[in-house]
mmCIF file of C-alpha atoms in Angstrom:
data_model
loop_
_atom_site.group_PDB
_atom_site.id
_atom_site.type_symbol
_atom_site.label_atom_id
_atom_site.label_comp_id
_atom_site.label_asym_id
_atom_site.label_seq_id
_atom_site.Cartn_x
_atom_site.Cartn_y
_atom_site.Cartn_z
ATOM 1 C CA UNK A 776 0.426 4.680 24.980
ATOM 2 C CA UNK A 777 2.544 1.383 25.761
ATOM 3 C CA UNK A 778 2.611 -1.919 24.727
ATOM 4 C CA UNK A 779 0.690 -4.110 27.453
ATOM 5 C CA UNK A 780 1.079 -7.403 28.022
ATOM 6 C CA UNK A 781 -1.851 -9.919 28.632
ATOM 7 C CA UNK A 782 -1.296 -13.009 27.323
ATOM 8 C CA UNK A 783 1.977 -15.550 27.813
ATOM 9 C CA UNK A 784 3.751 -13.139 29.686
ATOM 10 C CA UNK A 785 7.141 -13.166 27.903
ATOM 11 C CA UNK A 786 10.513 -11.426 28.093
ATOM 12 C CA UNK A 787 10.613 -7.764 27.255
ATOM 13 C CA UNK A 788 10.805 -6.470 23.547
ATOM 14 C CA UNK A 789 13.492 -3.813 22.905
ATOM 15 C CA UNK A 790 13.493 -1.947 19.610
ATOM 16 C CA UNK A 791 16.349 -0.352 17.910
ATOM 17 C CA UNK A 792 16.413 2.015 15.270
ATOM 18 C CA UNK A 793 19.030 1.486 12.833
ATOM 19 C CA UNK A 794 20.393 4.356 11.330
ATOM 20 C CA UNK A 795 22.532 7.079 13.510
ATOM 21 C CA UNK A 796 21.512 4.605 16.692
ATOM 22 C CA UNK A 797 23.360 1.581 16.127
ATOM 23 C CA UNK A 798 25.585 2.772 12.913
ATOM 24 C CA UNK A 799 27.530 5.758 13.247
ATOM 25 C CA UNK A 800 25.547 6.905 9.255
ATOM 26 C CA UNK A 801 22.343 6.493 7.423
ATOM 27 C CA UNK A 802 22.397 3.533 5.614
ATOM 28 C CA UNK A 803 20.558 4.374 2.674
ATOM 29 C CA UNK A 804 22.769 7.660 2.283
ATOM 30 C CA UNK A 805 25.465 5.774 2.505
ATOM 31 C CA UNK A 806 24.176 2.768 -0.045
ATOM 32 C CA UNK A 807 23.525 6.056 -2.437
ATOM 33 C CA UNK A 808 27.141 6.727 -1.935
ATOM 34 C CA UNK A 809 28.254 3.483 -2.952
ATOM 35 C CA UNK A 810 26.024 3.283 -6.455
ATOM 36 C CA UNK A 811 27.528 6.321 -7.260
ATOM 37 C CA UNK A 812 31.162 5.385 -6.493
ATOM 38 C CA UNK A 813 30.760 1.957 -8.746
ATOM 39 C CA UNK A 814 28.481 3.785 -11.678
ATOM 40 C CA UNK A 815 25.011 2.511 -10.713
ATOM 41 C CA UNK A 816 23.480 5.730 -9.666
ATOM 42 C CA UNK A 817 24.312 9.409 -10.470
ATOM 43 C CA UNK A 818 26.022 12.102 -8.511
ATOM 44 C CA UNK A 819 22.751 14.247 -9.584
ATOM 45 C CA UNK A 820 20.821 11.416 -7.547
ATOM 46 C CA UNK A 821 23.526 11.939 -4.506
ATOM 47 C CA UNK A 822 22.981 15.849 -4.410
ATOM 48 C CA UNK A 823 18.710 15.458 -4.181
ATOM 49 C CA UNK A 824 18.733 12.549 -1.721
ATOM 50 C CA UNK A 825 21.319 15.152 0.593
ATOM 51 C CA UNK A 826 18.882 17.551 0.432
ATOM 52 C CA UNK A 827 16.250 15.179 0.969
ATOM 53 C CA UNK A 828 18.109 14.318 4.362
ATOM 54 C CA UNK A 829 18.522 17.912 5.421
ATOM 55 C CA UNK A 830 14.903 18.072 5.278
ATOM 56 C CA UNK A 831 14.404 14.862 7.413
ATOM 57 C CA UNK A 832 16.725 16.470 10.012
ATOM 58 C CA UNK A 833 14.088 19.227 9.879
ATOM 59 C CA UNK A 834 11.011 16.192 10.445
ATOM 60 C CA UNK A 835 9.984 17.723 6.902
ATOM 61 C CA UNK A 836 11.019 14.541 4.521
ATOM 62 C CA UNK A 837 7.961 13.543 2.648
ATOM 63 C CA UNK A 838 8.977 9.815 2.330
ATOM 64 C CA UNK A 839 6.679 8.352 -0.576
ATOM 65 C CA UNK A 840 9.006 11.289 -2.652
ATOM 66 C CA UNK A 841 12.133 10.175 -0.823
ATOM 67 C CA UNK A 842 11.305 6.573 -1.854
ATOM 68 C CA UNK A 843 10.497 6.801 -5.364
ATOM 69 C CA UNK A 844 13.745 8.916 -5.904
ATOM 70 C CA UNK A 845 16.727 6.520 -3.752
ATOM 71 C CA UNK A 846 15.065 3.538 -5.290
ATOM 72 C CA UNK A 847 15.600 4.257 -8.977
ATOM 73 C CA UNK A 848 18.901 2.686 -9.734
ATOM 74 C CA UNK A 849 17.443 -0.641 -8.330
ATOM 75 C CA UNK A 850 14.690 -0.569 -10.785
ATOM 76 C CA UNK A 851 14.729 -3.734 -13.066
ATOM 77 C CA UNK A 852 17.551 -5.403 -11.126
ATOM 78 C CA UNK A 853 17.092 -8.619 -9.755
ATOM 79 C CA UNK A 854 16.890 -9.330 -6.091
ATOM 80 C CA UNK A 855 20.623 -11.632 -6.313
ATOM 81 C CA UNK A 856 21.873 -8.770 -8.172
ATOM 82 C CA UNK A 857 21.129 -6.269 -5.640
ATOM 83 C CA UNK A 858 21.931 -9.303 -2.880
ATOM 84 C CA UNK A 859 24.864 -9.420 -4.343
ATOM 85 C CA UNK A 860 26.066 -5.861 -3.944
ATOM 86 C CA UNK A 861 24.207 -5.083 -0.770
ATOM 87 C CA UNK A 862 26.839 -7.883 0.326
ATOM 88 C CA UNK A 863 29.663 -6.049 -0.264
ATOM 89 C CA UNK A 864 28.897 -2.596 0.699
ATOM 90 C CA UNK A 865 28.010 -3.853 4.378
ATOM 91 C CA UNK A 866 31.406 -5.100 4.633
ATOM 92 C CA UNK A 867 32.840 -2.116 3.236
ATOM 93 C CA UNK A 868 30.928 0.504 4.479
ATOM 94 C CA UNK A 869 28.565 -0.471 7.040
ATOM 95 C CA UNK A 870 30.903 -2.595 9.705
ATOM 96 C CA UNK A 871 33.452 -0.133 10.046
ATOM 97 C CA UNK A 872 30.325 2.057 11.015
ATOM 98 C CA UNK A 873 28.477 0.125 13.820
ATOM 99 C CA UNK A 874 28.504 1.404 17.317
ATOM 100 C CA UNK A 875 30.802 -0.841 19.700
ATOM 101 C CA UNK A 876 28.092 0.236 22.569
ATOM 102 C CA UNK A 877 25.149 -0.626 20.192
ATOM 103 C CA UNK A 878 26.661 -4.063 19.681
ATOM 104 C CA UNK A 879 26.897 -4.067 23.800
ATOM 105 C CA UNK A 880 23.552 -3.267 24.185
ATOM 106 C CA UNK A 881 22.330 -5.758 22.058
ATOM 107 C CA UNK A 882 23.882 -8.221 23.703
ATOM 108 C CA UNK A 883 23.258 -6.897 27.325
ATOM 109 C CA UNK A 884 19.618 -7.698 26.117
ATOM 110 C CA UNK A 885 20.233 -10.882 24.747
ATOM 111 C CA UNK A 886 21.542 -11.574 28.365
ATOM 112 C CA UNK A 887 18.259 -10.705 29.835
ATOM 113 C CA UNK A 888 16.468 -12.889 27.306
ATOM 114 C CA UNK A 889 14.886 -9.966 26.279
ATOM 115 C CA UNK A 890 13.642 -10.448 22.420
ATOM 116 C CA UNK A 891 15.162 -7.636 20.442
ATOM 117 C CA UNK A 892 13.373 -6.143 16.686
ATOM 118 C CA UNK A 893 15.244 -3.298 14.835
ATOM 119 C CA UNK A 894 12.681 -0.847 13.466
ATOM 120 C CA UNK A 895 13.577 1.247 10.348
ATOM 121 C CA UNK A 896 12.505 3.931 7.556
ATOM 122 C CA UNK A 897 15.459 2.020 5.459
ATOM 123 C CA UNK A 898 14.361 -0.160 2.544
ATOM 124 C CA UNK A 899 14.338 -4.461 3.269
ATOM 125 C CA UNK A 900 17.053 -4.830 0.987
ATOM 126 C CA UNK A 901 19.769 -3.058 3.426
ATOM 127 C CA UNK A 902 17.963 -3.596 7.090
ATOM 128 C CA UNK A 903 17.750 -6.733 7.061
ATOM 129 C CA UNK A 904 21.017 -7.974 6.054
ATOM 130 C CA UNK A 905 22.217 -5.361 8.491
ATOM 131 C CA UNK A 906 20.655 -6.500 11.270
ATOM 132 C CA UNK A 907 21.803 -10.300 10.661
ATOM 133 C CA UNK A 908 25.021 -8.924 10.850
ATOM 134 C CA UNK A 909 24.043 -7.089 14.288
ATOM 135 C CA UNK A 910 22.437 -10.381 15.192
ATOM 136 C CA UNK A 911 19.249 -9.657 15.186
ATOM 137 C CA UNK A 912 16.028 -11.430 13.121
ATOM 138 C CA UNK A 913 13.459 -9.496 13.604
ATOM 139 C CA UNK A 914 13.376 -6.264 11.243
ATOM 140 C CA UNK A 915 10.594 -3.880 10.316
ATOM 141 C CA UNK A 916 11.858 -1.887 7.241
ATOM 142 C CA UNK A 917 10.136 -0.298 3.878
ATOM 143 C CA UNK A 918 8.814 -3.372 1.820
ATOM 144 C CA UNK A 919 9.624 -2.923 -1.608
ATOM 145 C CA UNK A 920 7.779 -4.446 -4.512
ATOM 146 C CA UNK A 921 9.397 -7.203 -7.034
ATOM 147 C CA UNK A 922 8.084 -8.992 -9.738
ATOM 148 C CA UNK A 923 9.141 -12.155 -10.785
ATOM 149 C CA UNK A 924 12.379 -11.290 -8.476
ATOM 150 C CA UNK A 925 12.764 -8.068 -9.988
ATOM 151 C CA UNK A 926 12.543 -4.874 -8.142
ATOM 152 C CA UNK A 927 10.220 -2.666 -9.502
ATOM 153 C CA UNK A 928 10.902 0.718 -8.133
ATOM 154 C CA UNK A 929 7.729 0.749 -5.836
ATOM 155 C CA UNK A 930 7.200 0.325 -2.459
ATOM 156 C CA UNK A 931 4.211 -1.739 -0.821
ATOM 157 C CA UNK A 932 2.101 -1.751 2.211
ATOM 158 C CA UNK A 933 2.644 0.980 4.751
ATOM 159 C CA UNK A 934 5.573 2.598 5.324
ATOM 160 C CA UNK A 935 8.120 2.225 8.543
ATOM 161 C CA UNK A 936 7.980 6.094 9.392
ATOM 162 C CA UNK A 937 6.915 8.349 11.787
ATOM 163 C CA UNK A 938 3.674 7.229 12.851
ATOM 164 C CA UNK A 939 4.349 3.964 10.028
ATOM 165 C CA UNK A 940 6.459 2.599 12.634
ATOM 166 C CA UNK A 941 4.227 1.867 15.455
ATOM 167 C CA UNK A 942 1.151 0.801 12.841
ATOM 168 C CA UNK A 943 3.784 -1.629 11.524
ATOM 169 C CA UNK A 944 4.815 -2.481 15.054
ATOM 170 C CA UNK A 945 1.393 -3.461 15.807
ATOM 171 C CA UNK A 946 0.837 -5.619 13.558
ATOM 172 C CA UNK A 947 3.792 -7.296 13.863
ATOM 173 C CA UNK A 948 2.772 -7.467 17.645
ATOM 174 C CA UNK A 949 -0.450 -9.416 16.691
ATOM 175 C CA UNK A 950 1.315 -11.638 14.535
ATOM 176 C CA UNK A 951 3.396 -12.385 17.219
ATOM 177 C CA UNK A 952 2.438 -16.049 19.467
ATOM 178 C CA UNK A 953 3.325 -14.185 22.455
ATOM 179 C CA UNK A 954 3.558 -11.008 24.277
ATOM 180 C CA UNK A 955 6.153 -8.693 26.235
ATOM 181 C CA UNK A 956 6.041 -7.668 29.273
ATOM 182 C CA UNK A 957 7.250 -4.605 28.846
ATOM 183 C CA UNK A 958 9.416 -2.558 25.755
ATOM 184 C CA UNK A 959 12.693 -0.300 25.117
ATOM 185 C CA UNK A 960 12.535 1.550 22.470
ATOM 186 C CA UNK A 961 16.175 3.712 21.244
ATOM 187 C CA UNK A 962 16.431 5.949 18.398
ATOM 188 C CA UNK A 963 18.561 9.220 17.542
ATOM 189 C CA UNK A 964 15.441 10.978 15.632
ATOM 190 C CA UNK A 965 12.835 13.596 16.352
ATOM 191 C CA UNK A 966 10.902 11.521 13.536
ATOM 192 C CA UNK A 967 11.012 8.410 15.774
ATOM 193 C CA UNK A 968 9.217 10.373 18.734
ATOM 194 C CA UNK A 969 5.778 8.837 18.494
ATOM 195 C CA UNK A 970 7.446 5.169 18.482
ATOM 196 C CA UNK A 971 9.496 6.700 21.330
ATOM 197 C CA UNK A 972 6.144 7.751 23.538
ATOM 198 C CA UNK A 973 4.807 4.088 22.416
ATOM 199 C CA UNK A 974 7.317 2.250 24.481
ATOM 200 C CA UNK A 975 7.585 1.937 28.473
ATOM 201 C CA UNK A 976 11.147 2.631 28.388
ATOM 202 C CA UNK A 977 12.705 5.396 25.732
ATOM 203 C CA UNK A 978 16.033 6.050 25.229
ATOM 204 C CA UNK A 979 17.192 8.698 22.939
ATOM 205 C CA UNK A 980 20.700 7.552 21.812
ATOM 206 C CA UNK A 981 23.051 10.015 20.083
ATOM 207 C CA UNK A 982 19.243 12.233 19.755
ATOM 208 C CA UNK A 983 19.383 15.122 16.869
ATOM 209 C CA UNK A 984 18.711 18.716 19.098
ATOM 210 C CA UNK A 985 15.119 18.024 19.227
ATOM 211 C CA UNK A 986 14.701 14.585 19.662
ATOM 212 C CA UNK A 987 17.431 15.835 23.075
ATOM 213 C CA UNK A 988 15.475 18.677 24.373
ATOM 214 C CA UNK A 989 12.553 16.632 24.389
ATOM 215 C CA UNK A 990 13.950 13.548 26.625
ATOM 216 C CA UNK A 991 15.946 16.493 28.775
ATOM 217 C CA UNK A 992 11.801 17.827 29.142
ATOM 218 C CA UNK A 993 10.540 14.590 30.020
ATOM 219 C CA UNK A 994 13.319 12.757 32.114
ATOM 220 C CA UNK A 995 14.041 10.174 29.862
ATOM 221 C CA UNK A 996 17.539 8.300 29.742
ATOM 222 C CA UNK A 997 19.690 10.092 26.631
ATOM 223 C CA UNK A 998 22.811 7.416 25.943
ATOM 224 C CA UNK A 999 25.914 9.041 23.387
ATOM 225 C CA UNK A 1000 27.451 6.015 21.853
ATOM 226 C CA UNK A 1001 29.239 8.828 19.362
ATOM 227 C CA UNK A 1002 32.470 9.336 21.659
ATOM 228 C CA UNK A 1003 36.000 8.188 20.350
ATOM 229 C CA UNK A 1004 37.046 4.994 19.973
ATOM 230 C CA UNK A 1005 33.262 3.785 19.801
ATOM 231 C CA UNK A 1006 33.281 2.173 16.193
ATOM 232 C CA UNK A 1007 34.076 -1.300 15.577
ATOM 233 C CA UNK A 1008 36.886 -1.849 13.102
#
């Protein structure tokens, strides 16, 4: 299924994933990382969201469970607090981490006038302050739930994975005042295959073994952006 364009025929939509596609990490591994390292999360926490990862590698991560375990430590911290520190980990350790050719992609479809959204099975708090610093406005991410500007723990509406992704794509589509021509979509994943098959144009960039054999089986353009020297400093 792609998206099809029939009313102001607009520029073409390109969607990024974030994590392993345009940042040489996972972001919300990596934010786990830094909790632990400044005494806002245990290393107990650390150890179950690894194995949690190893069994999204495997397309096997159940992520409601996920979810409810990474966003503990945030629970009953207010949204400047957690501003605040999200703020200094992407300097520390998510810029050193972004792709040089992701950031040249971007642009080459900024160039185009190609609109550009960054889809992602990260949590709000980290994607989209990530993506400003990639550039980008438009984010799909998991939404989580606050009260009175205090994160609750809980997530809300559905959630940017798997299949998640393209019902969140759609209606962001239909919220949108105009349409696309056509779509890129790039991702690394397996678990990003459906949004993959949504789009006119896939591109599996830096793709896990499956997510590989699978464009290799169907023709589709596979882009490494892991070689040396490829990470901005």
């Amino acid at each position: 299924m792609s998206l099809n364009i029939e009313r102001n025929i607009h520029p073409c939509l390109a969607i990024f994933d974030l994590d392993e596609t345009l940042i040489a990490a996972d972001s919300a591994s990596l934010w786990i990382a830094y909790m632990v390292k400044h005494n806002l999360a245990s290393e107990e926490l650390q150890q179950q969201e690894e194995a949690m990862m190893k069994a999204y590698a495997q397309g096997k991560l159940d992520m409601a469970d996920y979810m409810r375990a990474t966003l503990a430590p945030i629970v009953g911290k207010s949204q400047q607090e957690i501003n605040t520190l999200v703020s200094s980990f992407i300097e520390s350790d998510i810029l050193p981490a972004i792709y040089s050719d992701a950031v040249a992609r971007i642009e080459w479809h900024k160039k185009r006038g190609d609109d550009i959204l960054i889809i992602s099975a990260s949590a709000e708090h980290l994607v989209k302050p990530i993506a400003k610093h990639l550039g980008v406005e438009n984010t799909i991410a998991i939404n989580l739930e606050t009260i009175n500007g205090v994160y609750t723990g809980q997530t809300h509406g559905v959630l940017s994975f798997r299949q998640g992704k393209i019902d969140r794509l759609e209606s962001w589509l239909n919220n949108q005042s105009n349409q696309y021509r056509s779509s890129y979509g790039y991702s690394d994943s397996i678990n990003d295959l459906p949004l993959l098959q949504h789009v006119n144009k896939p591109f599996a960039v830096n793709p896990d073994p499956a997510l590989a054999l699978h464009a290799q089986m169907n023709e589709w353009t596979i882009m490494d952006w892991r070689h040396d020297n490829n990470i901005l400093r």
